Short mmCIF file of C-alpha atoms in Angstrom, two decimals:
data_model
loop_
_atom_site.label_atom_id
_atom_site.label_comp_id
_atom_site.label_asym_id
_atom_site.label_seq_id
_atom_site.Cartn_x
_atom_site.Cartn_y
_atom_site.Cartn_z
CA UNK A 1 159.29 165.51 -89.54
CA UNK A 2 158.68 169.06 -89.97
CA UNK A 3 155.71 168.47 -92.03
CA UNK A 4 154.20 165.78 -89.95
CA UNK A 5 153.95 168.10 -86.98
CA UNK A 6 152.57 170.46 -88.50
CA UNK A 7 150.16 168.24 -90.37
CA UNK A 8 148.93 167.10 -86.49
CA UNK A 9 148.29 170.96 -85.53
CA UNK A 10 146.13 171.48 -87.32
CA UNK A 11 144.19 168.64 -87.39
CA UNK A 12 144.40 169.64 -83.64
CA UNK A 13 142.91 173.14 -84.29
CA UNK A 14 140.26 171.57 -86.48
CA UNK A 15 138.63 169.42 -83.55
CA UNK A 16 139.02 171.74 -80.94
CA UNK A 17 137.26 173.94 -83.52
CA UNK A 18 134.59 172.17 -84.25
CA UNK A 19 134.01 171.14 -80.97
CA UNK A 20 133.69 173.96 -79.34
CA UNK A 21 131.27 174.78 -82.11
CA UNK A 22 129.17 171.69 -81.85
CA UNK A 23 129.14 172.61 -77.67
CA UNK A 24 128.05 176.16 -78.99
CA UNK A 25 125.13 174.94 -81.51
CA UNK A 26 123.79 172.59 -78.36
CA UNK A 27 124.04 174.08 -74.84
CA UNK A 28 120.17 172.69 -73.88
CA UNK A 29 121.42 169.28 -73.89
CA UNK A 30 124.51 169.62 -71.97
CA UNK A 31 122.70 171.21 -69.14
CA UNK A 32 119.15 169.18 -69.92
CA UNK A 33 121.77 166.24 -68.66
CA UNK A 34 123.22 167.77 -66.04
CA UNK A 35 119.78 168.96 -64.20
CA UNK A 36 118.47 165.62 -65.39
CA UNK A 37 121.59 163.66 -63.21
CA UNK A 38 120.92 166.33 -60.01
CA UNK A 39 117.45 165.75 -59.85
CA UNK A 40 117.02 162.66 -59.83
CA UNK A 41 120.33 162.10 -56.54
CA UNK A 42 117.69 164.87 -54.93
CA UNK A 43 115.01 162.48 -55.28
CA UNK A 44 116.91 159.32 -54.00
CA UNK A 45 117.94 161.61 -50.68
CA UNK A 46 113.92 162.42 -50.63
CA UNK A 47 114.12 158.96 -50.49
CA UNK A 48 116.51 157.58 -48.01
CA UNK A 49 114.84 160.27 -45.98
CA UNK A 50 111.47 158.58 -45.36
CA UNK A 51 109.70 161.62 -48.14
CA UNK A 52 108.22 159.20 -50.55
CA UNK A 53 106.15 161.90 -51.81
CA UNK A 54 108.08 164.65 -52.21
CA UNK A 55 110.91 162.44 -54.30
CA UNK A 56 107.66 161.01 -55.79
CA UNK A 57 106.97 164.95 -57.41
CA UNK A 58 110.82 165.31 -58.00
CA UNK A 59 111.01 161.90 -60.19
CA UNK A 60 108.40 163.07 -62.24
CA UNK A 61 110.43 166.11 -62.85
CA UNK A 62 113.05 164.38 -63.65
CA UNK A 63 111.67 163.10 -66.12
CA UNK A 64 109.62 165.71 -67.29
CA UNK A 65 113.42 166.40 -68.05
CA UNK A 66 114.09 163.28 -69.58
CA UNK A 67 112.07 161.07 -70.01
CA UNK A 68 113.50 157.33 -68.42
CA UNK A 69 112.24 154.59 -67.42
CA UNK A 70 113.75 154.94 -64.84
CA UNK A 71 112.35 158.41 -63.83
CA UNK A 72 109.21 157.14 -64.03
CA UNK A 73 109.17 154.37 -61.73
CA UNK A 74 111.23 155.81 -58.84
CA UNK A 75 108.15 158.62 -59.89
CA UNK A 76 105.24 155.28 -59.28
CA UNK A 77 107.42 153.20 -56.62
CA UNK A 78 107.37 156.68 -54.99
CA UNK A 79 104.70 157.64 -54.43
CA UNK A 80 102.88 154.42 -53.99
CA UNK A 81 105.06 154.70 -51.19
CA UNK A 82 103.49 157.53 -50.33
CA UNK A 83 99.91 155.70 -50.08
CA UNK A 84 100.97 153.21 -47.49
CA UNK A 85 102.61 155.48 -44.93
CA UNK A 86 98.60 157.34 -45.50
CA UNK A 87 97.34 154.05 -45.35
CA UNK A 88 98.67 152.59 -42.22
CA UNK A 89 98.98 155.72 -40.47
CA UNK A 90 94.98 155.63 -40.93
CA UNK A 91 95.14 151.80 -39.73
CA UNK A 92 94.03 150.92 -43.11
CA UNK A 93 96.30 148.12 -43.27
CA UNK A 94 95.56 146.07 -45.67
CA UNK A 95 95.77 148.89 -48.14
CA UNK A 96 98.23 149.92 -46.87
CA UNK A 97 100.05 146.65 -46.99
CA UNK A 98 98.94 145.87 -51.17
CA UNK A 99 100.74 149.84 -51.79
CA UNK A 100 103.95 148.24 -50.24
CA UNK A 101 103.96 145.18 -52.14
CA UNK A 102 103.40 146.52 -55.21
CA UNK A 103 105.93 149.00 -54.30
CA UNK A 104 108.38 146.18 -52.98
CA UNK A 105 107.72 144.45 -56.33
CA UNK A 106 108.10 147.74 -59.28
CA UNK A 107 110.26 147.02 -62.57
CA UNK A 108 113.21 149.14 -62.81
CA UNK A 109 112.44 150.68 -59.07
CA UNK A 110 114.95 152.59 -56.86
CA UNK A 111 116.34 149.71 -54.74
CA UNK A 112 116.44 151.90 -51.66
CA UNK A 113 112.85 152.44 -52.41
CA UNK A 114 112.18 148.48 -52.47
CA UNK A 115 114.10 148.14 -49.38
CA UNK A 116 112.28 149.83 -47.82
CA UNK A 117 108.69 148.81 -49.05
CA UNK A 118 109.60 145.44 -48.12
CA UNK A 119 109.94 146.29 -44.71
CA UNK A 120 106.96 148.04 -44.16
CA UNK A 121 104.52 145.28 -45.53
CA UNK A 122 106.66 143.28 -43.40
CA UNK A 123 106.26 145.07 -40.16
CA UNK A 124 102.44 146.11 -41.17
CA UNK A 125 101.62 141.73 -42.15
CA UNK A 126 102.69 141.67 -38.61
CA UNK A 127 101.15 144.48 -36.93
CA UNK A 128 97.65 143.48 -38.98
CA UNK A 129 97.84 140.25 -37.23
CA UNK A 130 98.09 141.14 -33.95
CA UNK A 131 95.41 143.68 -34.08
CA UNK A 132 93.01 140.85 -35.10
CA UNK A 133 93.86 138.05 -33.47
CA UNK A 134 95.10 139.46 -30.31
CA UNK A 135 93.94 142.72 -29.42
CA UNK A 136 90.12 142.95 -31.39
CA UNK A 137 88.94 139.55 -29.51
CA UNK A 138 90.50 141.39 -26.36
CA UNK A 139 88.42 143.98 -26.94
CA UNK A 140 85.15 142.61 -27.86
CA UNK A 141 85.35 140.25 -24.72
CA UNK A 142 85.71 143.67 -22.48
CA UNK A 143 83.08 145.19 -24.09
CA UNK A 144 80.76 141.99 -23.87
CA UNK A 145 81.66 141.47 -20.20
CA UNK A 146 81.15 145.82 -19.90
CA UNK A 147 77.11 145.15 -21.36
CA UNK A 148 76.69 142.02 -19.40
CA UNK A 149 77.98 144.86 -16.34
CA UNK A 150 81.14 142.29 -14.88
CA UNK A 151 82.92 144.92 -14.73
CA UNK A 152 85.76 143.09 -13.49
CA UNK A 153 85.94 140.96 -16.16
CA UNK A 154 85.31 143.79 -17.98
CA UNK A 155 88.92 146.08 -16.81
CA UNK A 156 90.93 142.85 -16.63
CA UNK A 157 90.16 142.56 -20.24
CA UNK A 158 90.93 146.03 -21.11
CA UNK A 159 94.02 145.51 -19.18
CA UNK A 160 95.69 142.45 -20.85
CA UNK A 161 95.37 145.25 -24.10
CA UNK A 162 97.21 147.84 -22.19
CA UNK A 163 100.09 145.43 -21.48
CA UNK A 164 100.48 144.33 -24.30
CA UNK A 165 104.13 144.66 -24.83
CA UNK A 166 103.96 146.16 -28.28
CA UNK A 167 100.94 148.39 -27.27
CA UNK A 168 103.08 152.09 -27.44
CA UNK A 169 104.23 150.85 -31.35
CA UNK A 170 102.91 153.30 -33.38
CA UNK A 171 100.85 151.92 -35.57
CA UNK A 172 98.89 150.66 -31.89
CA UNK A 173 97.69 154.22 -30.80
CA UNK A 174 93.89 153.64 -31.89
CA UNK A 175 93.65 150.28 -30.29
CA UNK A 176 95.96 151.53 -26.70
CA UNK A 177 93.45 154.53 -26.54
CA UNK A 178 89.85 152.38 -26.31
CA UNK A 179 91.53 150.55 -23.96
CA UNK A 180 92.84 153.34 -21.61
CA UNK A 181 88.80 154.93 -22.65
CA UNK A 182 87.29 151.84 -21.50
CA UNK A 183 89.22 151.27 -18.05
CA UNK A 184 88.17 154.78 -16.82
CA UNK A 185 84.39 153.89 -18.26
CA UNK A 186 84.75 150.57 -16.62
CA UNK A 187 85.73 152.00 -12.76
CA UNK A 188 83.50 154.94 -13.35
CA UNK A 189 80.18 151.74 -13.82
CA UNK A 190 82.14 149.87 -11.20
CA UNK A 191 81.42 152.60 -8.23
CA UNK A 192 78.23 153.85 -9.71
CA UNK A 193 76.63 150.81 -9.80
CA UNK A 194 78.09 150.49 -5.41
CA UNK A 195 76.99 153.28 -4.97
CA UNK A 196 73.70 152.12 -6.27
CA UNK A 197 73.64 149.03 -4.25
CA UNK A 198 74.81 150.76 -1.11
CA UNK A 199 71.06 153.29 -1.43
CA UNK A 200 69.37 149.85 -2.21
CA UNK A 201 70.77 148.35 0.90
CA UNK A 202 69.88 151.51 3.16
CA UNK A 203 66.04 151.11 1.58
CA UNK A 204 66.03 148.04 2.14
CA UNK A 205 67.25 148.65 6.17
CA UNK A 206 64.17 151.48 5.76
CA UNK A 207 61.48 149.21 5.22
CA UNK A 208 62.67 146.57 6.91
CA UNK A 209 62.68 149.11 10.68
CA UNK A 210 59.48 150.79 8.58
CA UNK A 211 57.84 147.36 8.53
CA UNK A 212 59.25 146.22 12.95
CA UNK A 213 57.60 148.88 13.58
CA UNK A 214 54.28 149.07 12.08
CA UNK A 215 54.49 144.81 13.43
CA UNK A 216 55.26 146.48 17.27
CA UNK A 217 52.42 149.32 16.79
CA UNK A 218 50.16 146.35 15.44
CA UNK A 219 51.00 143.89 18.04
CA UNK A 220 50.68 146.59 21.03
CA UNK A 221 47.75 147.81 19.28
CA UNK A 222 45.98 144.14 19.31
CA UNK A 223 47.66 144.07 23.50
CA UNK A 224 45.52 146.86 24.02
CA UNK A 225 41.97 145.44 22.48
CA UNK A 226 43.14 142.16 24.57
CA UNK A 227 43.72 143.63 27.59
CA UNK A 228 40.23 146.26 27.19
CA UNK A 229 38.76 142.79 26.55
CA UNK A 230 40.05 141.04 29.98
CA UNK A 231 39.20 144.28 31.35
CA UNK A 232 35.71 143.63 30.98
CA UNK A 233 35.95 139.73 31.17
CA UNK A 234 37.22 140.61 34.77
CA UNK A 235 34.15 143.09 35.59
CA UNK A 236 31.27 139.95 35.65
CA UNK A 237 29.31 142.75 37.65
CA UNK A 238 27.62 145.65 37.03
CA UNK A 239 25.74 147.92 33.28
CA UNK A 240 27.74 146.70 30.07
CA UNK A 241 24.85 147.94 28.05
CA UNK A 242 24.44 152.10 26.68
CA UNK A 243 20.87 152.18 25.20
CA UNK A 244 20.43 148.12 24.89
CA UNK A 245 24.01 147.30 23.44
CA UNK A 246 26.74 145.71 24.94
CA UNK A 247 29.88 147.68 24.82
CA UNK A 248 32.04 146.05 22.87
CA UNK A 249 35.88 146.59 23.10
CA UNK A 250 36.30 148.38 20.54
CA UNK A 251 34.38 151.53 21.79
CA UNK A 252 35.99 150.51 25.50
CA UNK A 253 39.21 151.06 23.36
CA UNK A 254 37.50 154.73 22.13
CA UNK A 255 36.30 156.04 25.31
CA UNK A 256 40.09 155.59 26.85
CA UNK A 257 41.81 157.39 24.24
CA UNK A 258 38.65 160.21 24.10
CA UNK A 259 39.88 160.12 28.16
CA UNK A 260 43.39 160.69 27.40
CA UNK A 261 42.51 163.46 24.70
CA UNK A 262 40.79 165.28 27.06
CA UNK A 263 43.74 165.32 29.94
CA UNK A 264 42.91 162.72 32.30
CA UNK A 265 44.50 159.27 33.46
CA UNK A 266 42.93 156.44 31.37
CA UNK A 267 44.09 154.07 33.44
CA UNK A 268 42.88 154.86 36.76
CA UNK A 269 39.52 153.93 35.20
CA UNK A 270 37.54 150.68 35.22
CA UNK A 271 35.83 150.13 32.59
CA UNK A 272 32.83 149.50 34.48
CA UNK A 273 34.03 153.22 35.34
CA UNK A 274 33.66 153.78 30.95
CA UNK A 275 31.22 152.72 30.13
CA UNK A 276 28.93 154.16 33.31
CA UNK A 277 30.39 157.93 31.31
CA UNK A 278 30.24 156.52 28.05
CA UNK A 279 25.63 155.77 29.52
CA UNK A 280 25.30 159.06 31.57
CA UNK A 281 26.69 161.23 28.20
CA UNK A 282 24.03 159.01 25.65
CA UNK A 283 20.63 159.77 28.20
CA UNK A 284 19.29 162.03 25.45
CA UNK A 285 21.26 161.59 22.76
CA UNK A 286 23.41 158.56 20.57
CA UNK A 287 26.51 160.20 20.99
CA UNK A 288 29.61 158.63 19.59
CA UNK A 289 32.95 158.37 22.29
CA UNK A 290 34.81 161.06 20.43
CA UNK A 291 32.63 163.60 21.28
CA UNK A 292 32.33 163.54 25.18
CA UNK A 293 33.55 166.48 26.40
CA UNK A 294 35.36 167.50 29.91
CA UNK A 295 31.83 169.08 31.15
CA UNK A 296 30.95 165.44 30.31
CA UNK A 297 33.82 163.84 32.19
CA UNK A 298 33.79 166.41 35.17
CA UNK A 299 29.66 165.83 35.81
CA UNK A 300 29.71 162.28 35.65
CA UNK A 301 32.45 161.85 38.08
CA UNK A 302 31.27 164.50 40.67
CA UNK A 303 28.12 162.26 40.90
#
């Protein structure tokens, strides 16, 4: 009994000594195993926080410590998710969907990363469908109406984009801004167009007024000419000639204007009186009605 116990004790001591000796000889392997596990856990924590680029680098660090298929797969998967997120932020949805799909199908991948990849892929496919099938057609229609100066229709199209129930989502900011800018631009264009229409209407009114005034002046001139003609016709008696030429209505009208310009009331002069005045001026020369002077008139009146 005592010998058995002694041998058992000796064996235990030998095992402890050998184990300690082995640990002493291989400390780095134990340390590496511990460091690898801790690094992998750090990477998983970053994945759960959706910090995929950092997670990829940490998984790569773990792979450098211990070259396992799992560490390599996790690093590759996280890197593809980082690409997907980056492409989505820059509205490269086709590329983003492709990267998310690859991440979801990664062999030996981290199950949390796989779940994130599938969710992102589904969300981006919906976003792309909304943009291609609804937002872009509305914006194209709005621009066409804007170019054709159909401002009310363009404004309505831009507003339809702004009113979409999902437009405030994280991946639609670019298109929301396009629609909001479109509304501002179209309102300004419509206002400028209204101002141009008002100015054009004012100009047309002024043109109409000018035409009316010219027509009135022409009518007055015709009326005046007719009056002179009638005055001459009503004075059959007397000499209506100057230097052998019958005085025409236009000449008589010029005489009236000259009398008025000299300060005389031409309305008080009969046509015959004006012809006689003109004849007296033309006794020694060929004077024009506009050359009649105040002295000529005074000399005639004194006769």
